[in-house]
Coordinates of C-alpha atoms and ligand atoms in Angstrom, one line a residue:
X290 CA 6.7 -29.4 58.9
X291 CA 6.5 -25.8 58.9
X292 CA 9.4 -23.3 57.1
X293 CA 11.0 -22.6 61.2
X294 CA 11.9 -26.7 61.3
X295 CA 14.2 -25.8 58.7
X296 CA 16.6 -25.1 61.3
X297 CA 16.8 -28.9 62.7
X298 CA 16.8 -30.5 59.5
X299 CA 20.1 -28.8 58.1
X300 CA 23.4 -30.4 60.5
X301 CA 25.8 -28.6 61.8
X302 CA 28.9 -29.4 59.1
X303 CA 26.9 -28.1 56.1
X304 CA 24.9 -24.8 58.0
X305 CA 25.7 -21.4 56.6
X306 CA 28.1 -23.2 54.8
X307 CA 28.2 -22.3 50.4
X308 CA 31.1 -22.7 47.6
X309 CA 32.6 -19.2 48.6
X310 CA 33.6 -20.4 51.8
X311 CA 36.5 -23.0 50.4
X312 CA 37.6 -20.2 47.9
X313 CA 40.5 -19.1 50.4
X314 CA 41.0 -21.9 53.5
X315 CA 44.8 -20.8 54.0
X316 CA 47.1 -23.7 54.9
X317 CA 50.3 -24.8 54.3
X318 CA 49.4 -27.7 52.3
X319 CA 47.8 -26.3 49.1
X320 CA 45.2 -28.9 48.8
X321 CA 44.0 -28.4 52.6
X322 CA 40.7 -26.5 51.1
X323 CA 39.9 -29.8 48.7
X324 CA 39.8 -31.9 51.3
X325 CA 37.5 -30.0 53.8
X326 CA 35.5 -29.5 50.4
X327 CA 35.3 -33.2 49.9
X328 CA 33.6 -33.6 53.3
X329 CA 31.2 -31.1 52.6
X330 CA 29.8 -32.1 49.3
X331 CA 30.1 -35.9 51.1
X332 CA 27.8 -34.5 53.5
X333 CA 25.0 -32.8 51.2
X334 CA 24.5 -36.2 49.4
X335 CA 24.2 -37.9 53.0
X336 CA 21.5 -35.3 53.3
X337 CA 20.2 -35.0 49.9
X338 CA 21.2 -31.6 49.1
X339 CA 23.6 -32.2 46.3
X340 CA 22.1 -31.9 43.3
X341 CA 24.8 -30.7 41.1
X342 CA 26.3 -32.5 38.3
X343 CA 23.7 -35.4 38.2
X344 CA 23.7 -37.6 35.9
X345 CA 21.3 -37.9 32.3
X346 CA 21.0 -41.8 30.9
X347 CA 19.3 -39.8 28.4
X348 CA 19.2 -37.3 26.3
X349 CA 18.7 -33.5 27.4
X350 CA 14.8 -33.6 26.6
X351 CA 11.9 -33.1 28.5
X352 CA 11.7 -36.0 30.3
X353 CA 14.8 -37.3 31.2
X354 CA 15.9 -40.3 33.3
X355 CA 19.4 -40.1 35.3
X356 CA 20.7 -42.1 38.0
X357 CA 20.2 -40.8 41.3
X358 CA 22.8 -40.7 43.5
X359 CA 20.6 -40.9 46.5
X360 CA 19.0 -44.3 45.6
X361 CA 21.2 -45.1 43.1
X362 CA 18.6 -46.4 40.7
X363 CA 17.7 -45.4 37.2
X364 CA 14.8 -42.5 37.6
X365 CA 13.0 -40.5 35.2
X366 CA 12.2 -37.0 36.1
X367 CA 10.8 -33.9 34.1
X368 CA 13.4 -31.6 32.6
X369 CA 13.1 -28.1 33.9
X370 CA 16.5 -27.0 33.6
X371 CA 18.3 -27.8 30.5
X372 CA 19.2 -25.0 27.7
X373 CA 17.3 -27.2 24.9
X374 CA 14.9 -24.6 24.4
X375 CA 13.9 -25.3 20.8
X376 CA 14.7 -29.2 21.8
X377 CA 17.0 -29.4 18.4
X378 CA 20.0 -31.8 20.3
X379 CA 17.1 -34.5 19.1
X380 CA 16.0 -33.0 15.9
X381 CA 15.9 -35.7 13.4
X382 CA 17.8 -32.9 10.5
X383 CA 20.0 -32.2 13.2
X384 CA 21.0 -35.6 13.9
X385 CA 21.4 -37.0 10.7
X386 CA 23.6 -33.8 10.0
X387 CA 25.9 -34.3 12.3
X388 CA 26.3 -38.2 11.2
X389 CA 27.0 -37.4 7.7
X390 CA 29.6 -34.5 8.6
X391 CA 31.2 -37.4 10.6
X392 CA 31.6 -39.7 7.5
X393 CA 33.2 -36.8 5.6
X394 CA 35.0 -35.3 8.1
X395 CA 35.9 -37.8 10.4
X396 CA 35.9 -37.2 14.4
X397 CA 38.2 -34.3 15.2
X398 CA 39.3 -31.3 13.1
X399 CA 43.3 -31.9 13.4
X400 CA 44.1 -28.3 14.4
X401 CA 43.6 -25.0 15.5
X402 CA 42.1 -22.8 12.9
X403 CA 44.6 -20.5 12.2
X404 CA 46.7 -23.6 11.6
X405 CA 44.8 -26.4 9.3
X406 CA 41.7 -27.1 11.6
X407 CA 39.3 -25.1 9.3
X408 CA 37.3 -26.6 6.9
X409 CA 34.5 -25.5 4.3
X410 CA 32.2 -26.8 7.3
X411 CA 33.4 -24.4 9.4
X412 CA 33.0 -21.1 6.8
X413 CA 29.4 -22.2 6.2
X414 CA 28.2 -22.1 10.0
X415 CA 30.4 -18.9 10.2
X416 CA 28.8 -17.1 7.1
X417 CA 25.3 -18.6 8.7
X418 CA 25.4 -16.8 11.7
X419 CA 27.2 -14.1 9.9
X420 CA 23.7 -13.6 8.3
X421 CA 21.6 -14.6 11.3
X422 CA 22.9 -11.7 12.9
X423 CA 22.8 -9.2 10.7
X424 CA 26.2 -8.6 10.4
X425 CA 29.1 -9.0 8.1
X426 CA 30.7 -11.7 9.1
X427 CA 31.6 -14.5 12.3
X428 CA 33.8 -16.3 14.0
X429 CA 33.9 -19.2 15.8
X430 CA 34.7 -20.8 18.9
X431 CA 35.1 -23.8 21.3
X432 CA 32.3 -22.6 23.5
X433 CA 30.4 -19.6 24.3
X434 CA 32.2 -19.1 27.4
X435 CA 35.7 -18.9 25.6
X436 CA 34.1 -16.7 22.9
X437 CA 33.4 -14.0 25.6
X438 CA 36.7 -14.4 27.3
X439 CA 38.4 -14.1 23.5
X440 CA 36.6 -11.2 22.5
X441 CA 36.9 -9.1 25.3
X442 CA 40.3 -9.7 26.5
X443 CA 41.4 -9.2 22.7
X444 CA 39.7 -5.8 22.2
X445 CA 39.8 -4.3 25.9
X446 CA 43.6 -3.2 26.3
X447 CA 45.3 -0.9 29.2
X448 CA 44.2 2.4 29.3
X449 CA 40.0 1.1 28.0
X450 CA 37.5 0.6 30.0
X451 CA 34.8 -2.5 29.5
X452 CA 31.2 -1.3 31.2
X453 CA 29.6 -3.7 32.6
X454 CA 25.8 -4.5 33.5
X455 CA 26.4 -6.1 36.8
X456 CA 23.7 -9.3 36.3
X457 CA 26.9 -10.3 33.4
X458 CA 27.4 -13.5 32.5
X459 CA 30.9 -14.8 34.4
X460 CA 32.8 -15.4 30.9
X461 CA 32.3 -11.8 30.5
X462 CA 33.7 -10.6 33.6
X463 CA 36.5 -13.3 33.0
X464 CA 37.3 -11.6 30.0
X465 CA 37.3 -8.5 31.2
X466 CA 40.2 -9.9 33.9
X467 CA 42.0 -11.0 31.5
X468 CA 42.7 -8.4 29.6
X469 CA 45.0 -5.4 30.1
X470 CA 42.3 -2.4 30.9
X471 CA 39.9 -1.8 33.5
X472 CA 36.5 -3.3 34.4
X473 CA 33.7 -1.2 35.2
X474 CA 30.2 -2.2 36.2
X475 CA 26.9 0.0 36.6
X476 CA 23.2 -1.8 38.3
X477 CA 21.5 -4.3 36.7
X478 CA 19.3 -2.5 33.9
X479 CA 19.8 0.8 35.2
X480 CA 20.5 3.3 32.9
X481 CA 21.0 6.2 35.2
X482 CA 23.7 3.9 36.4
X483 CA 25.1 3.4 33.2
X484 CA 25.2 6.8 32.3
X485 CA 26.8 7.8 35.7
X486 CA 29.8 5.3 34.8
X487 CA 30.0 6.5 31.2
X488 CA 30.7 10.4 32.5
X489 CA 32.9 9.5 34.9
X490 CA 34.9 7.1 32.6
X491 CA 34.9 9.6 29.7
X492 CA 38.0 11.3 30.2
X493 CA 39.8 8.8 31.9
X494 CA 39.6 6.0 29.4
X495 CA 40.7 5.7 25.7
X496 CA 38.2 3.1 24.3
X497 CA 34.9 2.5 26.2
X498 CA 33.0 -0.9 25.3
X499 CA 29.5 -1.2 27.1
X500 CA 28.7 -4.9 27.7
X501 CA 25.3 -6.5 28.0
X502 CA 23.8 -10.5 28.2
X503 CA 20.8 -9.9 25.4
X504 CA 18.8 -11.9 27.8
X505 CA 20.2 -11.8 31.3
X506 CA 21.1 -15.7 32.4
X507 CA 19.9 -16.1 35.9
X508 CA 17.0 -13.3 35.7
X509 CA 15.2 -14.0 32.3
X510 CA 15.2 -10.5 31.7
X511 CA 15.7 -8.8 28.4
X512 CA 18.7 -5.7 28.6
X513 CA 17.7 -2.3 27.3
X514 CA 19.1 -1.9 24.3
X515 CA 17.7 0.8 22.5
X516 CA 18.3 3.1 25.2
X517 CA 22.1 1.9 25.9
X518 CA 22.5 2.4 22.1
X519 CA 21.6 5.9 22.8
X520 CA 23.9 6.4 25.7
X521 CA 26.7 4.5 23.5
X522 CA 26.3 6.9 21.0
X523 CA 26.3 10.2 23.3
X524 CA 29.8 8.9 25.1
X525 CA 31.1 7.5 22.3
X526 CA 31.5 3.9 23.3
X527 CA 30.7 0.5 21.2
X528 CA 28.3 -2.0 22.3
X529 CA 29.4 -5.8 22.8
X530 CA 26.2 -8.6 23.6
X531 CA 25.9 -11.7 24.9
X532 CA 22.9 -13.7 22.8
X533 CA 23.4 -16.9 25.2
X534 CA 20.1 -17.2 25.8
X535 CA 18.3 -14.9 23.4
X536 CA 19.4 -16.2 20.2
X537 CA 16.4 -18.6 18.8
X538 CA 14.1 -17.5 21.4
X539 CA 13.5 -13.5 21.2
X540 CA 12.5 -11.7 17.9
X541 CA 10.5 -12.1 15.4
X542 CA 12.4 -15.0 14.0
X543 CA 14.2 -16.3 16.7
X544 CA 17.3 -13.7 15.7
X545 CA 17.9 -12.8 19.1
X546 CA 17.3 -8.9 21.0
X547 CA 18.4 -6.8 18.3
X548 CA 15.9 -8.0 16.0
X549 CA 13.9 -8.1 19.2
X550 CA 14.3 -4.0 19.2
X551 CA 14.4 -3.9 15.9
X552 CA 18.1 -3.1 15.8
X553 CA 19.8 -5.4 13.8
X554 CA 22.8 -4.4 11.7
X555 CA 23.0 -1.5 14.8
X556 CA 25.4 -3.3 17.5
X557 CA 29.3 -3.6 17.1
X558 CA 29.4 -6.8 18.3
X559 CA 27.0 -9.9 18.5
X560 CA 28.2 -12.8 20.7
X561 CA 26.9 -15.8 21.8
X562 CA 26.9 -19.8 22.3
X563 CA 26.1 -22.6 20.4
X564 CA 25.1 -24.8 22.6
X565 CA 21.8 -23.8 24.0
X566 CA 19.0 -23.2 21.3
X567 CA 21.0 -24.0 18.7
X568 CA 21.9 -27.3 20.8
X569 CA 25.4 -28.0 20.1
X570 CA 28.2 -26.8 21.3
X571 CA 30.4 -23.6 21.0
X572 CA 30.4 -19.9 20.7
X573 CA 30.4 -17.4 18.1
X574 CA 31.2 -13.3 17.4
X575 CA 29.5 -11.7 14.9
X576 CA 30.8 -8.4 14.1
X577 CA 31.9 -6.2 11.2
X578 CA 34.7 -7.8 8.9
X579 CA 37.4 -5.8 10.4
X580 CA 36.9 -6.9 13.9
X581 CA 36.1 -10.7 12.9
X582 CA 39.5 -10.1 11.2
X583 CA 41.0 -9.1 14.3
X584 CA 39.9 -11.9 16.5
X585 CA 41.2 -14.5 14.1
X586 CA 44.3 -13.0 15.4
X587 CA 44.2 -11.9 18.7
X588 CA 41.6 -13.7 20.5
X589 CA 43.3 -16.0 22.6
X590 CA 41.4 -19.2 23.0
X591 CA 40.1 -18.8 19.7
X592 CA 43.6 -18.8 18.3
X593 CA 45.6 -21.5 20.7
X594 CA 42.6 -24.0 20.6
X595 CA 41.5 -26.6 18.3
X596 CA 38.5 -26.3 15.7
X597 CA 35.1 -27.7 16.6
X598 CA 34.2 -30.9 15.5
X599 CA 33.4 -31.6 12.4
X600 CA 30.2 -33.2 14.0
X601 CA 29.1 -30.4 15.8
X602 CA 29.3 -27.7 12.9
X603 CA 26.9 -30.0 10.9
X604 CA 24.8 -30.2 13.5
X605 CA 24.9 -26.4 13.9
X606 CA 24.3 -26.0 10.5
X607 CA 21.4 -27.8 10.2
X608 CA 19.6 -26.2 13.6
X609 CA 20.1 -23.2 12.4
X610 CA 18.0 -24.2 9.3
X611 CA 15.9 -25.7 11.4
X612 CA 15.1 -22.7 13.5
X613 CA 14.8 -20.4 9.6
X614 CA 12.2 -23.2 8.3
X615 CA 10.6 -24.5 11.6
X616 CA 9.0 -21.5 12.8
X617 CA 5.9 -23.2 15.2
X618 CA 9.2 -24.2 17.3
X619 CA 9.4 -20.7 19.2
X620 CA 5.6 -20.5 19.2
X621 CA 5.4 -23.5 21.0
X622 CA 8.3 -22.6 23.4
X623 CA 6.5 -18.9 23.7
X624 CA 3.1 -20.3 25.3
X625 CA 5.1 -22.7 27.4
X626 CA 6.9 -19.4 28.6
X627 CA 3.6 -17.5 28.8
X628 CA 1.6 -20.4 30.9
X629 CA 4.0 -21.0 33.1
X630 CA 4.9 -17.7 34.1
X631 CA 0.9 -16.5 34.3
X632 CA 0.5 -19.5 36.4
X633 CA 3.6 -19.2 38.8
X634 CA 2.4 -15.0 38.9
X635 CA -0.8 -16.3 40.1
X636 CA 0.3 -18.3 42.8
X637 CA 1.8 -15.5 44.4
X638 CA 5.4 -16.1 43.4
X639 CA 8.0 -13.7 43.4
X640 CA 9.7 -14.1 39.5
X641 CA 11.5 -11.3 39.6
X642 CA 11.3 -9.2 36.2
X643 CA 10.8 -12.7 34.2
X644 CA 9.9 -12.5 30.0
X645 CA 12.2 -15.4 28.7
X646 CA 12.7 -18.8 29.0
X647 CA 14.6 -18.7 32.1
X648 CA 12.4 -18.1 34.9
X649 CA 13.6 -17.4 38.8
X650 CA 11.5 -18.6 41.7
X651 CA 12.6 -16.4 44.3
X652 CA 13.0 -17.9 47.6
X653 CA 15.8 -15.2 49.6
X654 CA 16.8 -18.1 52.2
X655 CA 19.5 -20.9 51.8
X656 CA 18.2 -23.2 54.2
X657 CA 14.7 -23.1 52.8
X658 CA 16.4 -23.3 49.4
X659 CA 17.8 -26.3 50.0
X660 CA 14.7 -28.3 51.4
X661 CA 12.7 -27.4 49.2
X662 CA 15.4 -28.5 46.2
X663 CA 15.7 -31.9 48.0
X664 CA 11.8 -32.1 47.7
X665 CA 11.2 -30.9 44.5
X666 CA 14.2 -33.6 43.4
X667 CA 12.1 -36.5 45.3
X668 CA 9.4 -35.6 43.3
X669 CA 10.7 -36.2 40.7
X670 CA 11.3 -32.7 38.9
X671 CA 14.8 -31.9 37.5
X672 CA 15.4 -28.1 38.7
X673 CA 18.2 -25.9 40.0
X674 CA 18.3 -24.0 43.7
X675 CA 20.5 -21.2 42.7
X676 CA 23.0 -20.3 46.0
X677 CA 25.0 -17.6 46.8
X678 CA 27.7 -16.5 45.6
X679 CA 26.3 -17.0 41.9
X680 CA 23.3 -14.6 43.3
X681 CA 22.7 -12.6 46.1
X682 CA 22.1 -14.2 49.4
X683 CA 18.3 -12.6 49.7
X684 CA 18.0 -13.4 46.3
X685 CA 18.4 -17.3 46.1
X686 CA 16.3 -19.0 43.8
X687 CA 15.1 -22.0 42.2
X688 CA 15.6 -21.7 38.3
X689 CA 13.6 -22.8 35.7
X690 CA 14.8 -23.3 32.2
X691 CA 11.9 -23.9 29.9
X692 CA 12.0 -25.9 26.4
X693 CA 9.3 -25.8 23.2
X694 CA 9.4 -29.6 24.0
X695 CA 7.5 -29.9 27.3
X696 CA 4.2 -30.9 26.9
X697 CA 1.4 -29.9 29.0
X698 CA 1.3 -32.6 31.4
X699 CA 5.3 -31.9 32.6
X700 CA 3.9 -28.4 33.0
X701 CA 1.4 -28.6 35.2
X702 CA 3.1 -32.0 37.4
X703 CA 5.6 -29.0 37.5
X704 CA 3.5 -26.7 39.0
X705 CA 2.2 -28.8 41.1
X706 CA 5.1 -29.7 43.0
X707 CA 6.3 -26.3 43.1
X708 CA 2.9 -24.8 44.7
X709 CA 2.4 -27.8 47.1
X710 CA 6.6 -26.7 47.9
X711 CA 6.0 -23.2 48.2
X712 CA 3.2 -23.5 50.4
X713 CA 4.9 -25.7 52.7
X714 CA 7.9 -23.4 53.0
X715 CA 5.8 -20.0 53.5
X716 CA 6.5 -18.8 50.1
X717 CA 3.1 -18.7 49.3
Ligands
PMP871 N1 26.9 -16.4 28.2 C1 25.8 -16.7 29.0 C2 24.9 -15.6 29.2 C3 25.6 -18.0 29.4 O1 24.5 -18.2 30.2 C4 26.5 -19.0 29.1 C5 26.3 -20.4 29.5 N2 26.0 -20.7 30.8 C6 27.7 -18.7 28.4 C7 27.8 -17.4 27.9 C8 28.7 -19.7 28.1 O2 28.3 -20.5 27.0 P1 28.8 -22.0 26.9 O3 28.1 -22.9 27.8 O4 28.6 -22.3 25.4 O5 30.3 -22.0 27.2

């Protein structure tokens, strides 16, 4: 088959078709638009396009085996897209942290944490990342998505103005809708852009808060941050980041991009998630005391939502030990990242501006996309296509997420699939 057969293999009720087109299907019956959704996800698993939400039978590592809903049959398949990076969910310390946290603890923590649901457990993975970060102190969250949404929606009010890279995670953007002031956004790593947007906003905004992902989440690429510190500076505005998916993989130690730059103790406000290489669950802002102070109050789903578990904060606690003591971790993860990417480069690839873990496979066609997903699924490699509307039409993808765990055999069965793929499909 050559890419042009593309055209017969893909009917006629899923063509052109993507999740933006149910968003608005008007009709007097309000659940009109789940139905007609129901038929099309119905139809990408007759066809073998629907590889969302499948299912692990085992842990997040990097092999993994799941149940496919195409054959329905237990299969194992290598791990290219989980947020593992360190592969701590499996750490022994982490593990055993979490058990005995349980059996003081018990399952849940009763409350919200204004409210009774804090406990020493809590203070000591706050103060932790407090000092991770470089700052003075931290808060937590229930996940890294309601810590954006908290943080921004609590400190943006009418009459400010949050600037924002335009490649910004959605939780940022959702935060920015939430709250009462205006949301601003200037080209991905441009900082003429930025600039541009910072003079025009200057007079007609109180407070101006310029918002960055550390490491961008469906690019790999790292933000500029020394020079939008300078910019900050020159207009007067404060600098929020998102350390998703830099904290424990950039920097020296693992601290994330400001220690990256060299930076630390330099940026207002440090956010991020738990839950990728520190493996858990949750999110967390790191800030000065008087703005951690703050949030305890006025951050939303911080406030009107219950305390991690107990589990999960000893857990934390330990991984973030384990990244301080366990430094060959990253180094491992770092030639993962530097094979994989040389090797993709020099198959003629198109990675975009790819440094991190996460690493785009460019393929700029939705039909393509999705046979060569279906392929790449047979054989038996666990990777996301990437569709519009969460990216650019001409910039679909296939995104790889990879962990200090994969060994060099899921590497290069990998790359194998993905060359023999691309080759077939004319991206090579
Ligand atoms: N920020 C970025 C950049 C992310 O990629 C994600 C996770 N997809 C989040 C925030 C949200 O984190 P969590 O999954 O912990 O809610």
């Amino acid at each position: 088959m050559c890419a042009d057969s593309t055209k017969e293999e893909i009917t006629i009720e899923i063509k052109g078709k993507d999740l933006s087109h149910f968003l608005e299907l008007p009709d007097r019956d309000i659940l009109a638009k789940t139905y007609a959704f129901h038929e099309f996800t119905d139809e990408l698993v007759n066809q073998q396009f629907h590889h969302w939400g499948r299912i692990l039978t085992s842990p997040s590592e990097h092999r993994v085996t799941i149940l496919d809903r195409y054959t329905n049959t237990e299969r194992e398949m290598v791990m290219m897209a989980s947020n593992n990076y360190l592969g701590l969910t499996t750490h022994p310390r982490v593990k055993e942290a979490a058990i005995k946290a349980v059996e003081k603890y018990g399952g849940g923590a009763g409350s919200v944490p204004l409210l009774g649901g804090r406990m020493d457990l809590h203070r000591e993975l706050e103060l932790k990342l407090a000092q991770m970060k470089g700052c003075e102190d931290a808060i937590i969250f229930s996940s890294g998505y309601s810590s954006n949404v908290g943080c921004v929606s609590a400190l943006v009010r009418q009459n400010d103005v949050a600037i924002n890279d335009r490649l910004n995670h959605a939780s940022i953007i959702d935060g920015c809708r939430l709250s009462g002031g205006t949301l601003r956004t200037f080209k991905h790593n441009d900082l003429n852009s930025l600039e541009k947007v910072l003079r025009v906003t200057d007079k007609e905004f109180n407070g101006k808060l310029i918002i960055v992902d550390g490491v961008f989440s469906m690019d790999g690429d790292i933000c500029r941050l020394p020079e939008i510190k300078e910019l900050a500076d020159k207009y007067g505005a404060k600098i929020m980041i998102d350390e998703a998916h830099a904290t424990g993989v950039i920097g020296q130690t693992g601290r994330g991009t400001p220690e990256h730059f060299q930076m630390e103790g330099q940026i207002d406000i440090v956010a991020g998630t738990l839950s990728k290489a520190l493996a858990v669950v949750g999110g967390f802002v790191a800030s000065s005391k008087e703005v951690v102070n703050y949030l305890r109050f006025y951050a939303r789903s911080h406030m009107f939502s219950t305390a991690l578990p107990p589990a999960a904060v000893g857990a934390l606690i330990a991984g973030i030990e384990v990244i301080q003591t366990e430094p060959e971790l990253r180094k491992k993860l770092w030639y993962n990242i530097n094979y994989m990417i040389s090797n993709l480069k020099k198959m003629g690839f198109d990675l975009g501006n790819a440094e991190t873990a996460i690493i785009p496979i460019i393929v700029g066609d939705n039909d393509k996309l999705m046979l060569m997903s279906r392929e790449i699924h047979q054989a038996g490699i666990f990777l996301n296509p990437v569709y519009y509307p969460a990216v650019p039409k001409k910039l679909s993808r296939l995104r790889l997420s990879l962990m200090a765990t994969h060994t060099q055999e899921d590497l290069d069965d990998t790359l194998e699939v993905i060359e023999r793929v691309g080759k077939k499909y004319g991206l090579i």
